[in-house]
Short mmCIF file of C-alpha atoms in Angstrom, two decimals:
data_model
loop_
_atom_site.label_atom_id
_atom_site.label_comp_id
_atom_site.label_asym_id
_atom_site.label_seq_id
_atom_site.Cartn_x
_atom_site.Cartn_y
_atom_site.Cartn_z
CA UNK A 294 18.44 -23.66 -14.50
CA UNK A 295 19.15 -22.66 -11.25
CA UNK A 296 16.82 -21.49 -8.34
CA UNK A 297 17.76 -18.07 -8.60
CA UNK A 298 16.14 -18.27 -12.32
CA UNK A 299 13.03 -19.39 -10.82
CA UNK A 300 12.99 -16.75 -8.53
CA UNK A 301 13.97 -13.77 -11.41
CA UNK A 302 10.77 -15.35 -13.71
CA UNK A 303 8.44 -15.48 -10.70
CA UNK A 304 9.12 -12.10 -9.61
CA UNK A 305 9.03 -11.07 -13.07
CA UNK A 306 5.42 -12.65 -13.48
CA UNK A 307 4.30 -10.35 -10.60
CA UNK A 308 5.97 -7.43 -10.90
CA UNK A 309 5.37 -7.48 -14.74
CA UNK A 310 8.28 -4.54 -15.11
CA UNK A 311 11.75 -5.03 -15.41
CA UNK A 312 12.92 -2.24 -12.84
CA UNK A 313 10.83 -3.14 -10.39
CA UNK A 314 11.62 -6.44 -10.40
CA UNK A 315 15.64 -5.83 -10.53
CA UNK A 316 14.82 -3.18 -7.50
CA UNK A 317 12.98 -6.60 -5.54
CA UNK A 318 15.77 -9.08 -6.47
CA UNK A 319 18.74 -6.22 -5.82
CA UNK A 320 20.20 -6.67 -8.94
CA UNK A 321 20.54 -4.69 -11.67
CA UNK A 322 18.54 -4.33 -14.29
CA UNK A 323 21.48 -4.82 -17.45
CA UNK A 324 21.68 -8.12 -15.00
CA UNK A 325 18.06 -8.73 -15.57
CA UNK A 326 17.98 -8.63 -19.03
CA UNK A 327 20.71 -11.06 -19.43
CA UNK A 328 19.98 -13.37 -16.98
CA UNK A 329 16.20 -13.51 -19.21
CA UNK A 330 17.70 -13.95 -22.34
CA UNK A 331 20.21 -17.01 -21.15
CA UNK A 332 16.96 -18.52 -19.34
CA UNK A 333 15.15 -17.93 -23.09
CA UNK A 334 18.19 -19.23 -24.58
CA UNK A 335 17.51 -22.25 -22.53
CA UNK A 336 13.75 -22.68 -23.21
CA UNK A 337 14.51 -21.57 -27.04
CA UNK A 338 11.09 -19.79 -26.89
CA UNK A 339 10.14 -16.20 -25.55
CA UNK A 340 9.19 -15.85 -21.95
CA UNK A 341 8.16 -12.20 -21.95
CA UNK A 342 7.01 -9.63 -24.82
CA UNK A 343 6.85 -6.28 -23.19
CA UNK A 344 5.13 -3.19 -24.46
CA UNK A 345 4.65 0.90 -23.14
CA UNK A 346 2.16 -1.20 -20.26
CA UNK A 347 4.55 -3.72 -18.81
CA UNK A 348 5.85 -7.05 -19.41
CA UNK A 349 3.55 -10.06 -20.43
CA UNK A 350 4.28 -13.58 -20.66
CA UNK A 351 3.84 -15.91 -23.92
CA UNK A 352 1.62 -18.82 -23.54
CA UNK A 353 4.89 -20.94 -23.59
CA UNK A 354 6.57 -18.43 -20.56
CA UNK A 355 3.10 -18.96 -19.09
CA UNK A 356 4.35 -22.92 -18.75
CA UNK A 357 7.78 -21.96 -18.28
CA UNK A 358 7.13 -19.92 -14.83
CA UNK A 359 4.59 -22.43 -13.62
CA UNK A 360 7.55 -24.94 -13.85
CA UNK A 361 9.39 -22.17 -11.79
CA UNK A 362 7.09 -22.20 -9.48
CA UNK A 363 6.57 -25.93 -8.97
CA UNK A 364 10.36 -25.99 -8.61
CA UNK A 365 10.69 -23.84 -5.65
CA UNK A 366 7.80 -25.00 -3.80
CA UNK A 367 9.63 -28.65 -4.12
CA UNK A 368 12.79 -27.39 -3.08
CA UNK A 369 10.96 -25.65 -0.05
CA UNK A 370 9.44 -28.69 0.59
CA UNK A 371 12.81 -31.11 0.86
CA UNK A 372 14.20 -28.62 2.84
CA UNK A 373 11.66 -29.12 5.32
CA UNK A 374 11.75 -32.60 5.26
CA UNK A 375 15.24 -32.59 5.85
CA UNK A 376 14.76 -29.57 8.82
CA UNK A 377 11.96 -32.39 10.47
CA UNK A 378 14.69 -35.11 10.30
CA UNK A 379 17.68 -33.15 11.76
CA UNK A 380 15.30 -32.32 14.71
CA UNK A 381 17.07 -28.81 15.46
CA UNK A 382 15.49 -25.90 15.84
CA UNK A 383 17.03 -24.36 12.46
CA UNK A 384 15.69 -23.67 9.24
CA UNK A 385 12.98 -21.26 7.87
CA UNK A 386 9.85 -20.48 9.44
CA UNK A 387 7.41 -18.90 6.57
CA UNK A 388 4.81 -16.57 7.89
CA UNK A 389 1.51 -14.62 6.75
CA UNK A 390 0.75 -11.90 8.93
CA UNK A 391 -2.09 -9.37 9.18
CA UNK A 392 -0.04 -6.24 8.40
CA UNK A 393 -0.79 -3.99 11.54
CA UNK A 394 0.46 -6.58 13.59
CA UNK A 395 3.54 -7.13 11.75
CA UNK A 396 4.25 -3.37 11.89
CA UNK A 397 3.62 -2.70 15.58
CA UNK A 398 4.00 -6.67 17.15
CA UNK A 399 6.01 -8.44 14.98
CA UNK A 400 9.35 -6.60 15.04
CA UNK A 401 9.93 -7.26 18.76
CA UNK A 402 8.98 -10.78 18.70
CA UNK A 403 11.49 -12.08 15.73
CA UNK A 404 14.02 -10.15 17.78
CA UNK A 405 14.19 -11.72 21.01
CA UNK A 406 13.26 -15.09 19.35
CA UNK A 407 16.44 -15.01 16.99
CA UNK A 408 18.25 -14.19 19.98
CA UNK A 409 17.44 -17.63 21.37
CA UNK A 410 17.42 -19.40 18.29
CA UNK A 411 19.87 -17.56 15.80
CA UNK A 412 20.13 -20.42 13.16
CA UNK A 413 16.02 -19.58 12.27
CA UNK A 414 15.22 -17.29 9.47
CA UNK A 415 11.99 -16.00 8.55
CA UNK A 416 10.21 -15.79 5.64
CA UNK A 417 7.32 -12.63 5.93
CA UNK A 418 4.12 -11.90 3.84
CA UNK A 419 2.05 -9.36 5.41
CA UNK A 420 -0.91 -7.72 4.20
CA UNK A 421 -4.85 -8.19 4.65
CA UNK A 422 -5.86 -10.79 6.64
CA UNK A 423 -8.66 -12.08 4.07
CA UNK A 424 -5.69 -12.24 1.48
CA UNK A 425 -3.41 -13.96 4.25
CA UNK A 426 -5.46 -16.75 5.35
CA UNK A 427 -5.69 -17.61 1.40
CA UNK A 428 -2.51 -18.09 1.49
CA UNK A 429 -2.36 -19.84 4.44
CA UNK A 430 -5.23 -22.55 3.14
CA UNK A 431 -3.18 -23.02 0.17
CA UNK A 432 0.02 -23.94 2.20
CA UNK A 433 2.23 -20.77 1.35
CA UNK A 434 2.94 -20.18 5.01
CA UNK A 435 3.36 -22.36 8.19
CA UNK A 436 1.70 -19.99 10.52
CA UNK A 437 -0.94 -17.38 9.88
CA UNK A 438 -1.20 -14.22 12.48
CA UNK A 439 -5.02 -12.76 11.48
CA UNK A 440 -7.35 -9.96 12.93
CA UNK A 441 -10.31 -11.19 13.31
CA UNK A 442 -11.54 -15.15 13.74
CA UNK A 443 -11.36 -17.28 10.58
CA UNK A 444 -12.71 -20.63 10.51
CA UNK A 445 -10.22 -23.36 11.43
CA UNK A 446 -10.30 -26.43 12.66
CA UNK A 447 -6.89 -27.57 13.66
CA UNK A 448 -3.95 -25.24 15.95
CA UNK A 449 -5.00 -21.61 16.68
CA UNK A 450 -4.57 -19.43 19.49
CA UNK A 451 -5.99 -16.02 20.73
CA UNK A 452 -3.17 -13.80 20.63
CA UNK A 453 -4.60 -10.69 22.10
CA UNK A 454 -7.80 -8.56 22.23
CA UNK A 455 -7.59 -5.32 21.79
CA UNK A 456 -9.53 -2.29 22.20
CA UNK A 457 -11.47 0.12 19.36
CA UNK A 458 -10.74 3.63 20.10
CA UNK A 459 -11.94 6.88 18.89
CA UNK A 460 -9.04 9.50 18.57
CA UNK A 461 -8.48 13.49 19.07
CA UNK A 462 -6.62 15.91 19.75
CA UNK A 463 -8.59 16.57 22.84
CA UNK A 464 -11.32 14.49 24.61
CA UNK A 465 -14.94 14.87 23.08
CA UNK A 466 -18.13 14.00 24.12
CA UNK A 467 -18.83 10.55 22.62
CA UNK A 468 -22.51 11.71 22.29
CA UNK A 469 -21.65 14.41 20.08
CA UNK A 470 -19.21 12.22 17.49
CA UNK A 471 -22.13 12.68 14.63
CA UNK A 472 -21.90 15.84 14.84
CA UNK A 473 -18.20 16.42 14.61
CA UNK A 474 -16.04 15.83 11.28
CA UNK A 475 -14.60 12.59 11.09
CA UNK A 476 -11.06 10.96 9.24
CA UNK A 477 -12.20 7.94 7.25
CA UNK A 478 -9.17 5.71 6.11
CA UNK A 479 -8.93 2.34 4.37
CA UNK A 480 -10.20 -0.21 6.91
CA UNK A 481 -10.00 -3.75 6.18
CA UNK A 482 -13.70 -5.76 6.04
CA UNK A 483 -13.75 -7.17 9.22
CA UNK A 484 -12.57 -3.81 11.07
CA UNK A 485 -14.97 -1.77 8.88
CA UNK A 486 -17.98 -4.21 9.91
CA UNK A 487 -17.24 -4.11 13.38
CA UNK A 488 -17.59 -0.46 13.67
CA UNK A 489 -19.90 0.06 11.32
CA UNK A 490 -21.86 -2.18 13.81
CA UNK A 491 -21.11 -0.10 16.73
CA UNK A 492 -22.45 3.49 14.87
CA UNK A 493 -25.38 1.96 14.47
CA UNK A 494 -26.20 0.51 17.69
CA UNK A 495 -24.76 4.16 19.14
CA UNK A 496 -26.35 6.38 16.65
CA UNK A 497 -29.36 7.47 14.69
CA UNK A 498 -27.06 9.36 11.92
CA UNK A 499 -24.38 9.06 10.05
CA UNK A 500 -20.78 10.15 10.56
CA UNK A 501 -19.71 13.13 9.14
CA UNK A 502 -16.84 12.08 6.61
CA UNK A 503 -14.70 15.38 6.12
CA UNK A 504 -11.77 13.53 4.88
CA UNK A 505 -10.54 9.84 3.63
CA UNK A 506 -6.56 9.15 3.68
CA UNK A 507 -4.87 5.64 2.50
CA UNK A 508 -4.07 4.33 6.32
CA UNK A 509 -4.07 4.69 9.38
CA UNK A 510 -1.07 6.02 10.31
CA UNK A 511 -1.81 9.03 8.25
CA UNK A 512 -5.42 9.23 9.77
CA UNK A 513 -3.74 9.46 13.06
CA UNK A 514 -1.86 11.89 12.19
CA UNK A 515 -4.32 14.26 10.96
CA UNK A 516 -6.51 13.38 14.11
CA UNK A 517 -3.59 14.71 16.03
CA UNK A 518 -3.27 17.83 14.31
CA UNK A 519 -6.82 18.66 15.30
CA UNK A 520 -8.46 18.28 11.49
CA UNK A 521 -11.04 15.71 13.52
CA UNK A 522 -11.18 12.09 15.41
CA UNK A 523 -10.92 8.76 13.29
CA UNK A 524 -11.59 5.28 14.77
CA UNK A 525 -8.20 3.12 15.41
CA UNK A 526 -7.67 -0.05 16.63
CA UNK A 527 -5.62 -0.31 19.75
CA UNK A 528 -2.46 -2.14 18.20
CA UNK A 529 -1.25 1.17 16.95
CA UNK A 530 -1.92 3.39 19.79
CA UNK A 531 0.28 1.25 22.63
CA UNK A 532 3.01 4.70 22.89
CA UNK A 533 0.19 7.28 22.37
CA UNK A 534 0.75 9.40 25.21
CA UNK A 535 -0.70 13.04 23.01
CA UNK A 536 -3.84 11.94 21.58
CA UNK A 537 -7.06 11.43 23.74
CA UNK A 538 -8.49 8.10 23.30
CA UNK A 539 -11.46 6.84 24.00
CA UNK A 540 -12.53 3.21 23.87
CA UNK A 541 -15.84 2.14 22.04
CA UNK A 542 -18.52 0.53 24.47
CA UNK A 543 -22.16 -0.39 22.80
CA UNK A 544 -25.35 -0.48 24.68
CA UNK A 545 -24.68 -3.56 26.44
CA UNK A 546 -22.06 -1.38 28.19
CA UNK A 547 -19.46 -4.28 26.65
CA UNK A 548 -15.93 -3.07 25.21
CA UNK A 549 -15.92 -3.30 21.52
CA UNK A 550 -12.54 -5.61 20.73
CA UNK A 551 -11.04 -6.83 18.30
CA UNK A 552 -9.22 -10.25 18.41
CA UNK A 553 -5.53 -11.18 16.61
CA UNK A 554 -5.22 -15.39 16.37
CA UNK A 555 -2.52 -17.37 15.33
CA UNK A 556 -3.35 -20.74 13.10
CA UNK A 557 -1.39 -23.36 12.64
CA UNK A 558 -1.63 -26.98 11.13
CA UNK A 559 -0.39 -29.89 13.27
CA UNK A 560 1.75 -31.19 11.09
CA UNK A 561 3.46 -28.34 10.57
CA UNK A 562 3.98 -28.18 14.12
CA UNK A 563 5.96 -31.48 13.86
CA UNK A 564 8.98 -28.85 12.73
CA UNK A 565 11.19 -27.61 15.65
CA UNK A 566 11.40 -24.38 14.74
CA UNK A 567 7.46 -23.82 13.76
CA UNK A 568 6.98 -25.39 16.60
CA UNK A 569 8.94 -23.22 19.20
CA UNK A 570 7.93 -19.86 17.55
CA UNK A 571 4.31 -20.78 17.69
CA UNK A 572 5.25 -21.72 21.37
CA UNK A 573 6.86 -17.94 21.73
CA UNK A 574 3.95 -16.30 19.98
CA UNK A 575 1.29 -17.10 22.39
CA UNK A 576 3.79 -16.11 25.50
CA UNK A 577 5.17 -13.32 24.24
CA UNK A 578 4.83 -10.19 26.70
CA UNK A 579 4.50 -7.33 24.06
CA UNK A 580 0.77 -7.98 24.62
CA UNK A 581 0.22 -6.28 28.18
CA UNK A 582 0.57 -3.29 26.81
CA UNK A 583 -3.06 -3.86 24.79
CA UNK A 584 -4.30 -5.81 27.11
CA UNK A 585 -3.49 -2.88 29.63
CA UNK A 586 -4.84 -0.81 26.93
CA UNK A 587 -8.20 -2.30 27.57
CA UNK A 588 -8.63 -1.11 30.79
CA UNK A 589 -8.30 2.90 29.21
#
């Protein structure tokens, strides 16, 4: 077998459909199938039995792909030992990021740092930062970019804090928000907590929920269109130059923020290029624009 087997029966595992998973590995799926059956052929068991739901693997493809996955994380493995040896900053720099930030942040940082350093490559998993630091823990990624502060005792750094921010179309009275409609979204925990905290130091009543979308880019959107204000973290409102936003202070008169950290272990950071991007990370200037934010 070759790696590119282990990576069609892991993707296969989580993607449990055949297009889907010939869509992910860009090839197609008459490729798929064939590449499966020679890996079977090889195994001389089934890996997958599939049925109207999906594909499911056999108690013996249940072995097979842990094997797969053993496989690649040993190859990933030498190939970092060999990247600490060389001493160069090349090689491949796996991160978990918080997916807001690798939307709005990320984009410009891995550009300007691949301008310096052209012979790094990235490998990206974004998504909830509760499912990121998991992964993180588990060793998955070299350097974890979270929202919010998770407990960690070796390298981490405060990226940026930024600003909570109720959003309209026009200014309202912040007095009057529980009487106005509101534009709920999908917040992750620690966001949801944090304001959730704030309405209740603020307010006697509840909000007025007139309408829940999937994200916040779509509840911005709809705030902008006048259908009501949501509450948005600062990270995505750095170009907003239409809406009116208005930071979130409690009683203390204190600026309700929310924090972005980078963690890192410090052996990890015995890798040039880990080590240079986690350098570039905490120095990178797309931050004054939310730390500027702040001061709205």
């Amino acid at each position: 077998m070759y790696k590119k087997d282990y990576a069609i029966l892991i993707m296969l595992d989580q993607a449990r459909n055949m297009t889907k998973a010939a869509e992910k590995l860009f090839i197609s799926q008459p490729n798929l199938t064939y590449r499966l059956r020679q890996i079977e052929e090889y195994f001389n068991t089934k890996i997958f039995i599939r049925d109207r739901s999906g594909l499911f693997p056999t108690p013996e493809g249940e072995l097979i792909i842990e094997l797969a996955k053993k496989n690649v994380r040993n190859i990933e493995l030498t190939l970092d030992e060999i990247q600490l040896m060389e001493q160069s900053v090349r090689g491949t720099v796996k991160l978990g990021v918080a997916s807001t930030f690798g939307q709005y942040i990320l984009p410009t940082i891995l550009k300007e740092f691949q301008s310096i350093y052209p012979e790094v490559n990235f490998h990206i998993i974004t998504g909830l930062s509760s499912n990121i630091y998991k992964l993180f823990l588990s060793g998955d990624v070299h350097i974890a970019i979270l929202r919010g502060e998770y407990f960690w005792e070796e390298k981490q750094h405060l990226l940026v804090s930024e600003p909570i921010s109720i959003v309209s179309k026009a200014p309202i009275e912040m007095n009057a928000l529980p009487t106005l409609l509101r534009i709920q979204y999908e917040m992750d925990s620690y966001l949801k907590g944090m304001v959730d905290e704030w309405w209740k130091d603020i307010f006697k009543k509840p909000s007025i929920i007139s309408m829940s979308v999937d994200s916040l880019e779509t509840a911005k959107e709809m705030a902008r269109v006048g259908l009501g204000y949501t509450i948005l973290p600062g990270i995505c409102l750095m170009n907003e130059h239409e809406l009116s936003i208005q930071n979130l202070y409690g009683h203390d008169k204190q600026l309700v923020k929310r924090d972005t950290w980078a963690y890192c272990r410090h052996k990890t950071l015995n890798f040039p290029a880990v080590q240079e991007f986690f350098k570039f990370l905490k120095n990178h200037s797309s931050y004054a624009k939310l730390h500027d934010h702040n001061h709205l």
